[in-house]
XYZ file of C-alpha atoms in Angstrom:
669
model
C 134.410 151.616 148.026
C 132.831 152.516 145.140
C 131.106 149.747 143.797
C 129.984 149.716 146.520
C 128.213 152.970 147.043
C 127.099 152.814 143.148
C 125.054 149.527 143.826
C 124.398 151.295 147.684
C 122.449 153.976 145.226
C 120.967 151.724 142.966
C 119.407 150.035 146.060
C 117.590 153.361 147.040
C 116.878 154.482 144.615
C 114.434 151.572 143.125
C 113.399 151.519 146.486
C 112.575 154.923 146.450
C 110.632 154.386 143.759
C 108.435 151.482 144.153
C 107.715 152.796 147.235
C 106.733 156.816 144.530
C 105.076 154.831 142.562
C 102.889 152.911 145.029
C 101.746 155.466 146.979
C 101.100 157.931 144.123
C 99.635 155.475 141.919
C 98.418 152.743 143.402
C 97.258 154.049 146.565
C 98.652 151.252 148.395
C 101.635 152.850 150.369
C 104.137 150.099 151.443
C 106.280 152.652 153.504
C 106.081 155.474 155.986
C 106.442 158.679 155.023
C 109.703 159.048 158.355
C 111.823 155.957 156.239
C 110.841 156.733 152.649
C 112.242 160.733 154.250
C 115.066 158.419 155.941
C 116.147 156.329 152.782
C 116.332 160.001 150.484
C 117.853 161.279 152.976
C 120.697 158.537 152.767
C 119.835 159.348 148.651
C 120.801 162.201 149.068
C 124.058 162.387 151.474
C 125.225 159.432 148.786
C 124.692 162.220 145.895
C 126.319 164.831 147.681
C 129.791 163.362 148.616
C 129.788 161.131 145.072
C 128.227 163.391 143.105
C 128.458 161.327 140.005
C 125.948 158.973 141.045
C 123.386 161.559 140.392
C 121.285 160.466 137.248
C 118.394 161.979 136.052
C 115.850 159.311 137.316
C 117.181 159.462 140.215
C 114.062 161.029 143.249
C 116.210 163.583 144.346
C 115.748 164.688 141.212
C 112.350 166.042 140.430
C 109.186 166.929 142.535
C 106.704 164.455 142.236
C 105.808 161.613 140.507
C 102.741 160.291 138.135
C 99.024 160.680 139.424
C 96.628 157.709 139.762
C 94.915 157.896 136.067
C 91.412 157.407 138.257
C 90.446 161.167 138.627
C 91.029 163.740 136.222
C 94.000 165.898 136.319
C 94.122 169.107 136.774
C 96.929 171.826 136.115
C 97.297 173.921 140.488
C 96.576 177.713 139.512
C 99.695 178.790 142.051
C 102.295 175.739 142.585
C 101.402 173.668 145.825
C 105.506 173.234 146.280
C 106.323 170.793 149.306
C 108.520 172.078 152.081
C 112.462 171.228 153.671
C 112.181 169.177 156.151
C 114.733 169.848 159.300
C 115.357 167.810 161.788
C 117.230 169.183 164.301
C 117.917 173.152 165.912
C 121.073 173.133 163.495
C 119.970 172.319 160.645
C 116.625 175.160 161.372
C 119.632 177.546 161.802
C 121.193 177.005 158.541
C 118.084 177.536 156.928
C 117.557 180.582 157.981
C 121.232 181.909 157.258
C 120.825 180.642 153.779
C 117.449 182.224 152.856
C 119.633 185.532 154.843
C 122.035 185.352 152.172
C 119.592 185.342 149.858
C 119.582 190.143 150.206
C 120.987 192.192 149.877
C 119.553 194.243 154.056
C 117.118 191.944 156.212
C 113.951 193.572 157.431
C 112.414 193.556 160.642
C 110.795 189.420 160.613
C 109.094 187.375 163.051
C 108.428 183.588 162.833
C 104.762 182.716 162.380
C 105.279 178.688 164.204
C 102.268 175.906 163.130
C 101.411 172.394 163.826
C 102.498 170.174 160.832
C 99.268 167.976 160.197
C 100.108 164.592 159.596
C 97.453 164.045 156.574
C 96.551 164.892 153.346
C 98.004 168.302 151.675
C 94.796 169.525 149.193
C 94.301 173.000 147.474
C 90.612 174.225 147.163
C 88.953 177.431 144.449
C 86.358 179.375 144.980
C 84.992 180.576 142.503
C 82.617 184.162 143.912
C 82.718 182.939 147.287
C 81.233 179.658 146.309
C 83.537 176.695 146.351
C 84.203 174.880 143.021
C 86.878 172.868 142.945
C 89.278 170.738 144.879
C 92.361 169.097 143.839
C 94.762 167.085 146.010
C 98.796 168.079 145.966
C 99.857 165.340 143.203
C 103.356 166.464 141.224
C 102.880 170.027 143.540
C 102.076 170.970 139.508
C 98.857 169.176 138.736
C 96.438 167.890 141.025
C 94.302 165.394 140.910
C 90.287 166.548 141.067
C 88.965 165.044 144.018
C 85.851 168.056 144.201
C 82.964 165.289 145.049
C 84.852 163.476 147.906
C 85.254 167.510 149.688
C 82.567 168.557 149.321
C 81.532 166.210 152.495
C 84.387 167.349 154.962
C 82.046 169.517 157.659
C 85.002 171.744 158.228
C 85.123 172.791 154.387
C 82.577 175.207 154.037
C 80.351 175.140 150.215
C 79.842 179.156 150.908
C 82.575 182.338 151.621
C 81.576 183.343 154.923
C 81.952 187.237 153.217
C 80.114 189.517 151.886
C 82.070 190.624 148.295
C 84.191 187.281 147.825
C 87.151 187.319 145.379
C 85.777 186.185 141.696
C 89.030 183.692 143.022
C 90.233 182.542 145.598
C 92.507 179.729 146.481
C 91.974 177.646 150.495
C 95.867 175.430 151.044
C 95.306 172.867 153.806
C 95.630 169.768 154.836
C 92.886 166.858 155.153
C 93.256 164.648 158.001
C 91.576 161.481 159.944
C 90.901 162.180 164.223
C 92.707 159.524 166.246
C 89.412 158.095 167.767
C 87.780 158.245 163.743
C 90.617 155.994 162.990
C 90.221 153.741 165.690
C 86.853 152.900 164.882
C 87.256 152.517 160.803
C 90.080 150.241 161.571
C 88.342 148.319 164.223
C 85.730 147.796 161.735
C 88.994 146.395 158.524
C 89.408 144.636 161.342
C 85.955 142.659 161.674
C 84.877 142.658 157.541
C 88.401 141.182 157.623
C 90.167 143.998 155.495
C 93.169 145.074 155.619
C 93.913 147.316 158.824
C 94.965 150.895 157.667
C 98.949 151.511 158.575
C 97.986 154.963 160.565
C 95.896 158.233 159.967
C 98.068 159.168 156.922
C 97.007 157.026 155.462
C 93.998 155.951 156.046
C 93.023 160.045 155.106
C 95.013 159.142 151.715
C 93.118 155.864 150.630
C 89.590 157.771 151.322
C 89.972 161.049 149.775
C 90.789 158.653 146.630
C 87.314 157.055 146.759
C 85.117 156.890 144.068
C 82.012 156.563 146.529
C 81.961 159.667 148.038
C 79.168 158.307 150.904
C 82.563 156.014 152.455
C 84.164 159.598 152.050
C 81.182 161.075 154.718
C 80.831 158.090 156.750
C 84.638 158.662 157.760
C 84.102 162.185 158.639
C 87.447 163.392 157.607
C 88.057 166.880 159.101
C 90.283 169.781 157.426
C 92.941 172.804 158.888
C 93.161 174.953 156.194
C 96.301 177.746 156.401
C 97.356 179.356 153.000
C 94.770 181.725 151.076
C 95.380 183.389 148.114
C 94.285 185.724 146.208
C 94.804 187.861 142.756
C 97.995 189.346 143.651
C 96.051 192.433 143.066
C 93.959 192.553 145.165
C 95.601 190.882 148.262
C 94.248 192.453 151.189
C 96.455 190.698 154.110
C 100.242 191.686 155.341
C 101.164 188.534 157.056
C 100.687 184.491 157.267
C 98.846 185.264 160.853
C 96.736 187.245 159.298
C 95.984 185.119 156.143
C 94.951 182.652 160.109
C 92.758 184.435 161.560
C 91.355 185.635 158.207
C 90.043 182.421 156.906
C 88.611 181.288 160.328
C 86.293 184.957 160.011
C 85.071 183.317 156.499
C 84.693 179.652 157.613
C 87.434 177.648 157.704
C 88.839 175.199 160.211
C 92.206 176.575 161.948
C 94.532 175.165 163.986
C 95.103 177.375 167.177
C 98.558 176.338 168.147
C 99.795 178.537 165.667
C 102.106 181.297 167.584
C 104.627 184.047 166.444
C 108.121 184.441 167.345
C 111.029 186.493 167.056
C 113.983 184.692 167.008
C 114.941 181.218 166.881
C 115.355 180.720 170.291
C 112.093 181.511 170.477
C 111.258 178.847 168.674
C 112.754 176.350 169.898
C 110.543 176.509 172.737
C 107.472 176.261 171.215
C 109.101 173.187 169.158
C 110.468 171.585 172.532
C 107.057 172.159 174.316
C 104.771 171.213 171.370
C 106.715 167.798 171.198
C 105.308 166.616 174.728
C 101.731 167.716 174.293
C 101.382 167.089 170.971
C 100.415 163.112 172.219
C 97.762 164.466 174.054
C 96.095 165.952 170.829
C 92.990 163.552 169.028
C 94.924 164.186 165.893
C 98.147 162.866 164.005
C 101.647 165.891 164.076
C 104.512 164.830 162.956
C 106.394 168.481 163.278
C 106.027 172.183 163.026
C 106.787 174.842 160.052
C 108.046 177.488 160.210
C 107.406 179.862 158.449
C 108.862 183.949 157.656
C 105.719 185.586 158.817
C 105.824 188.611 156.501
C 103.911 188.344 152.612
C 106.130 191.033 151.432
C 109.641 188.955 153.074
C 107.789 185.452 150.848
C 108.028 187.422 147.649
C 111.164 188.461 147.833
C 112.065 185.285 149.057
C 110.028 183.030 146.333
C 111.370 179.317 145.168
C 113.656 177.191 144.766
C 113.056 174.577 142.368
C 110.907 172.392 144.735
C 110.359 173.899 148.453
C 109.673 177.903 149.149
C 112.797 179.591 150.582
C 110.352 181.226 153.286
C 109.013 178.231 155.448
C 110.243 174.861 156.843
C 109.463 171.852 158.349
C 110.680 170.862 161.752
C 110.158 167.288 161.819
C 110.396 165.622 164.931
C 112.793 162.515 166.292
C 110.971 159.948 164.134
C 109.213 156.599 166.199
C 110.463 154.487 163.329
C 113.939 154.007 161.926
C 116.209 152.164 159.296
C 119.452 150.457 160.162
C 121.436 147.523 159.845
C 121.892 143.733 161.350
C 125.664 143.591 162.913
C 124.613 139.994 164.551
C 121.538 138.663 166.391
C 121.848 136.579 169.748
C 119.166 135.690 172.615
C 118.383 137.178 175.792
C 117.432 134.365 178.273
C 114.607 136.400 180.688
C 113.576 135.201 184.066
C 110.740 132.904 183.745
C 112.961 131.008 180.701
C 112.033 132.662 178.228
C 114.795 132.659 175.240
C 114.337 136.380 172.918
C 115.772 136.669 169.894
C 117.552 140.209 169.637
C 119.101 142.405 166.365
C 121.619 144.333 167.691
C 121.304 147.281 165.017
C 123.975 150.239 164.096
C 123.241 152.259 166.454
C 120.700 155.089 165.735
C 118.359 157.625 167.445
C 114.757 156.974 167.692
C 112.053 158.915 169.444
C 114.751 160.959 170.455
C 116.963 157.903 172.218
C 120.031 156.547 170.703
C 118.598 152.585 169.778
C 120.871 149.592 168.945
C 119.396 146.602 169.611
C 115.623 145.159 168.720
C 113.239 142.362 170.077
C 112.015 139.667 167.120
C 110.046 137.718 169.854
C 110.766 134.352 168.945
C 111.610 131.703 166.448
C 108.258 132.318 164.310
C 108.275 135.831 164.083
C 112.613 135.660 162.816
C 111.469 133.086 160.287
C 108.111 135.472 159.422
C 110.713 138.134 158.812
C 113.698 135.832 157.540
C 116.074 138.244 159.230
C 119.372 138.286 158.137
C 122.871 139.559 159.452
C 123.420 142.497 157.653
C 120.416 143.597 156.388
C 118.507 146.879 156.461
C 115.256 146.378 158.967
C 112.930 149.646 159.821
C 112.971 149.601 163.956
C 109.771 150.883 165.116
C 108.984 152.362 169.291
C 106.389 152.330 171.223
C 106.100 153.332 174.606
C 109.448 152.823 176.675
C 109.598 149.429 176.038
C 112.512 148.014 174.076
C 111.899 149.088 170.136
C 110.810 146.049 167.720
C 111.989 145.119 163.742
C 108.985 145.818 161.372
C 110.058 145.144 158.329
C 113.077 143.624 156.711
C 113.610 145.926 153.302
C 114.797 142.393 151.109
C 115.356 144.338 148.239
C 118.370 146.129 150.299
C 119.957 143.181 151.434
C 123.194 141.525 151.154
C 123.585 138.757 148.409
C 125.834 136.491 150.978
C 123.543 136.607 154.049
C 122.369 133.534 155.696
C 119.550 132.618 156.623
C 119.193 133.018 161.399
C 119.148 129.606 162.874
C 117.763 129.938 167.064
C 120.485 127.979 168.935
C 120.193 124.355 170.545
C 121.533 125.190 174.164
C 120.969 127.626 176.997
C 123.882 130.546 176.131
C 123.872 130.757 179.922
C 123.754 127.507 181.559
C 124.660 124.967 178.277
C 121.035 123.714 178.745
C 119.081 122.145 175.368
C 116.501 124.593 175.322
C 112.213 122.972 174.433
C 109.308 124.697 172.280
C 106.271 123.691 174.383
C 103.468 122.463 172.550
C 101.261 124.914 171.521
C 103.453 127.427 172.357
C 105.819 130.306 170.499
C 108.846 130.734 173.004
C 111.302 128.807 173.432
C 112.584 128.338 176.709
C 115.169 127.031 178.937
C 113.221 125.194 181.655
C 116.728 124.680 184.364
C 115.607 126.449 187.281
C 119.211 126.859 188.326
C 120.425 128.637 185.535
C 121.798 132.081 186.630
C 120.157 133.903 183.689
C 116.245 133.051 185.559
C 118.016 133.918 188.669
C 118.362 137.264 187.934
C 115.315 138.186 185.494
C 113.602 136.944 188.277
C 116.042 139.742 190.751
C 115.441 142.313 188.821
C 111.695 141.696 189.051
C 111.503 141.469 192.342
C 113.586 144.901 192.897
C 111.001 146.817 189.815
C 108.770 149.511 190.435
C 105.294 148.133 190.686
C 106.604 144.837 192.811
C 108.988 145.949 196.029
C 110.358 148.676 194.184
C 113.294 148.654 196.093
C 115.357 152.082 195.627
C 119.123 151.212 194.457
C 119.013 147.528 193.870
C 119.007 147.993 189.860
C 120.728 145.725 187.341
C 124.038 145.745 187.893
C 124.456 145.974 191.866
C 122.211 142.426 191.166
C 124.441 141.043 188.638
C 127.449 141.867 190.912
C 125.915 140.273 194.095
C 125.987 136.983 191.238
C 129.104 136.706 190.239
C 130.441 137.748 194.233
C 127.689 134.991 195.365
C 126.157 136.982 197.519
C 122.218 135.747 197.013
C 121.231 132.174 195.004
C 117.530 133.372 195.766
C 115.357 136.223 196.307
C 114.893 135.291 200.288
C 118.435 136.598 200.655
C 118.129 139.857 199.796
C 117.002 140.075 202.692
C 119.784 138.972 204.815
C 122.644 140.542 202.979
C 124.648 142.757 205.273
C 126.377 145.896 205.093
C 130.108 144.849 204.876
C 128.915 142.101 201.978
C 128.399 144.647 199.959
C 130.177 147.103 200.864
C 132.946 146.037 198.699
C 131.095 146.549 195.076
C 132.034 147.662 192.989
C 130.709 151.696 193.027
C 129.033 150.379 196.171
C 131.155 152.019 199.378
C 129.175 152.033 202.891
C 127.084 154.638 202.603
C 125.661 153.630 199.617
C 125.574 150.104 201.126
C 123.896 150.969 203.857
C 120.921 152.698 201.811
C 121.204 149.701 200.222
C 120.319 147.732 203.164
C 118.499 150.133 203.853
C 115.481 150.161 200.658
C 115.119 146.669 201.190
C 114.486 146.369 204.625
C 112.387 148.938 203.997
C 110.188 147.151 201.235
C 109.159 144.454 204.013
C 105.675 147.151 204.041
C 105.193 146.752 200.759
C 101.308 145.576 200.493
C 100.835 141.646 199.630
C 99.739 141.996 196.287
C 103.056 143.690 195.464
C 104.725 140.858 196.985
C 102.655 138.873 194.762
C 103.737 140.441 191.618
C 106.906 140.192 192.559
C 107.000 136.257 192.409
C 106.842 136.220 189.234
C 104.337 133.619 188.505
C 103.515 133.404 184.935
C 100.745 135.502 183.893
C 99.912 137.125 186.976
C 100.340 140.771 186.359
C 99.893 143.692 189.051
C 96.098 144.105 187.957
C 95.660 139.999 188.054
C 97.786 139.964 192.014
C 95.461 143.078 192.667
C 92.257 140.521 191.685
C 94.011 137.858 193.204
C 94.334 138.741 196.322
C 90.890 140.819 196.601
C 89.305 137.284 196.577
C 92.554 134.982 197.851
C 93.533 136.933 200.565
C 96.631 135.343 201.380
C 99.349 133.476 199.891
C 97.930 130.265 201.789
C 94.977 130.369 200.441
C 96.348 130.866 197.047
C 98.777 127.971 196.304
C 95.929 125.341 198.689
C 93.785 127.107 195.848
C 91.780 124.748 193.224
C 91.847 125.432 189.390
C 87.835 125.508 190.383
C 87.991 127.661 192.577
C 90.613 129.993 190.702
C 88.007 129.336 187.749
C 85.363 131.300 189.786
C 87.067 134.507 189.778
C 85.758 137.076 187.570
C 89.360 138.061 185.298
C 92.045 134.787 186.265
C 91.009 132.526 182.885
C 92.564 129.606 182.501
C 96.152 130.274 181.011
C 96.347 132.318 184.752
C 95.186 129.622 186.328
C 97.096 126.601 185.136
C 99.701 129.114 185.681
C 98.670 129.394 189.367
C 98.636 125.545 190.159
C 101.643 124.146 187.967
C 103.654 127.380 190.275
C 101.853 126.169 193.404
C 103.478 122.326 192.792
C 106.846 123.262 192.847
C 108.502 122.335 196.265
C 111.440 125.247 195.574
C 108.218 127.815 195.168
C 107.046 126.741 198.577
C 109.996 126.347 201.011
C 110.617 130.426 199.310
C 107.182 131.255 200.344
C 107.879 130.019 203.714
C 110.688 132.114 203.619
C 109.747 135.289 203.526
C 107.344 134.643 205.702
C 110.415 133.963 208.628
C 112.285 137.241 206.934
C 108.144 138.962 208.211
C 107.528 139.920 204.342
C 103.455 140.622 203.676
C 101.930 137.650 203.127
C 97.824 137.944 203.635
C 95.664 140.644 202.901
C 95.863 143.744 205.604
C 92.696 144.518 205.334
C 89.567 142.697 204.234
C 87.119 143.554 201.431
C 84.683 144.854 203.578
C 87.760 147.996 204.884
C 88.945 147.962 201.498
C 84.809 149.037 200.656
C 84.954 151.456 203.724
C 87.628 153.354 202.234
C 86.771 154.023 199.155
C 82.338 153.866 199.934
C 80.901 157.502 198.029
C 84.000 158.789 196.579
C 84.083 159.491 192.587
C 86.500 158.223 190.430
C 87.343 159.477 186.712
C 90.076 157.726 184.551
C 91.835 158.720 181.390
C 94.096 157.986 179.372
C 96.488 154.460 178.986
C 97.848 153.269 182.430
C 101.455 151.282 182.812
C 99.504 147.505 183.369
C 95.878 147.982 183.633
C 93.259 147.223 181.811
C 90.477 150.213 182.404
C 87.968 147.565 182.912
C 89.878 145.549 184.895
C 90.968 149.646 186.800
C 87.030 149.900 186.735
C 86.667 146.427 188.595
C 88.587 147.098 191.802
C 87.718 151.069 192.084
C 83.688 149.348 192.281
C 84.719 146.220 194.544
C 86.243 148.046 196.918
C 82.786 150.366 197.606
C 84.232 153.400 194.872
C 82.147 154.529 192.367
C 83.631 155.745 188.529
C 82.168 158.529 186.485
C 82.684 158.548 182.774
C 81.908 162.843 182.751
C 83.858 165.479 184.186
C 83.020 167.223 187.543
C 83.757 169.559 190.045
C 82.292 166.092 192.301
C 84.921 163.870 191.504
C 87.399 162.743 193.988
C 90.286 161.468 191.998
C 91.801 161.861 188.894
C 93.673 158.230 187.784
C 95.636 159.342 184.625
C 97.943 156.643 182.610
C 99.722 157.663 179.495
C 97.927 160.396 176.766
C 95.281 161.350 178.566
C 93.109 163.720 176.868
C 90.670 166.666 177.545
C 88.891 165.080 180.762
C 92.941 165.707 182.679
C 92.837 168.974 181.353
C 89.371 170.132 182.561
C 90.887 168.786 186.004
C 93.304 170.819 186.075
C 91.387 173.479 185.821
C 88.861 172.325 188.678
C 91.852 171.618 190.861
C 90.698 168.321 191.281
C 93.452 164.825 192.802
C 95.280 163.507 189.978
C 96.740 160.226 190.834
C 98.808 157.857 188.521
C 97.555 153.268 188.815
C 100.602 152.475 191.409
C 99.219 155.477 193.587
C 95.194 154.255 192.884
C 96.564 150.526 193.734
C 98.050 151.864 196.932
C 94.634 153.651 198.058
C 92.984 150.288 197.233
C 95.032 149.157 199.793
C 96.710 151.415 202.210
């Protein structure tokens, strides 16, 4: 066991050193900050448990790394320390206990909380009120002189708004790139076939190190000030919140979301609130900085070798995390697609415990060269299953073997095939239980028939007991047949039967989406219904008919034609017709237009299935209008994920707020 710990510690040291060199010297980051933090914490824990592993060259034993020689190195007048990190409320409470143990008597105090902006720390020097020098954090003792680039940032004043400025004044803050500008830069780099920036923080660091200030000016960096230092004998301020107000008065942009609290319970409420609200901000944040508000108390507590004792950064749950692969399996979906999945050592990611991540397809497996035993970086995007974004091959076990996809379906043992021009491996056995299971789950899903109570576990039970063999069989179930299923009972069985019966009232576009035709999503189903009006017209449609429909491309067209040619699908349609499901549009196109005529909509945020242009076309095809600006004349505000300032204005104006599902219901009701 000791040899394993020694090997792991050496691997971690080498990887962390490589990442630091790439970040600070080469200006070419190879690792996200959150990943670095996790590997650093793992090494720190190993060294705490086995002190003999600590060596002079360990990343835990120094403050920073060497500087890039392209810029002049300048010593900071006041060291620019990094902050200690806390990753949960317990660690925050431990920090409070530590600093209070340093004092004989604990005076009256409070905490100033500020959002932790995800950018680059900067130190600015003003002489007699004039900006003369700007440095990067560097190693905390010495920084790089990037004055010529910082002068291009309009939120950094070149002259302070003061009548009698002190001889020397230093300001600390964070340079950052707004999300809108970050996206614009990456779009431009993609057009020029240049490597894309991984995130706004990397883009900020890369921009500040540009040798041409014109490029810096074009990228529209911003700067939030958060600390100010006077001559120690002439400090005019007593608290951190006074300092922030003063910075704003003398011409700096200050993040407006700071608050002062008297205890950690109030701090926790602030943390919880901003964990949600930060997703709507126009810039990236990754946590909250908690500072003791009183400067006299800050001065008394001082610093450790690396951190101020009077401040700590509370990091929000990471969207990326490292873990190890325990095994690799495959999952068969409703279309027969065979998706490889990595089963990993459980980790907490984005506030939830994650144990599996998608590997997409065989090409992705080969690209990653992922193997059992590998240390991997996983990422969570929205609410979908996490994916593996990188394998840290330097930490790979020596005995690992390349992964090979299975040749036969794990559910029905049929030979798997990979169609020409497709990346996906498939099971083509239409009787495969995995395909039927996936089809039923999709049919009952929220965006399709929305059958409450018919979840995956119930569907598996129905299949195990051979109560259903197709979608139509769901509508033939009797209460007594399902009452004996595990965790069901008479009352739950009756509720489920009622929910299944109620789903017959769902409009045709939901039925069409629920049928699970490849490439036909919720928005495409709506477009098809608006143009073809019935399932019979869809089945009889020829290639040229489908290609004339705006938004329906060749891929969807071919998929519909293939689906319509399969006799089992036509049989299913006839069964659903006999069961009185909606297989045609209840209101014709002109009726829809009448319903949305003179109605004006605003679209904000990312909708679950509809692209912005598709939603706009649906509204306009139903007679409505889509506006680009908010006003009291707006009838409906359609809100998706990460909605911006338009949502805030809509709430102030007391406008009608709806989601995508409600929009589609409005069009088809």
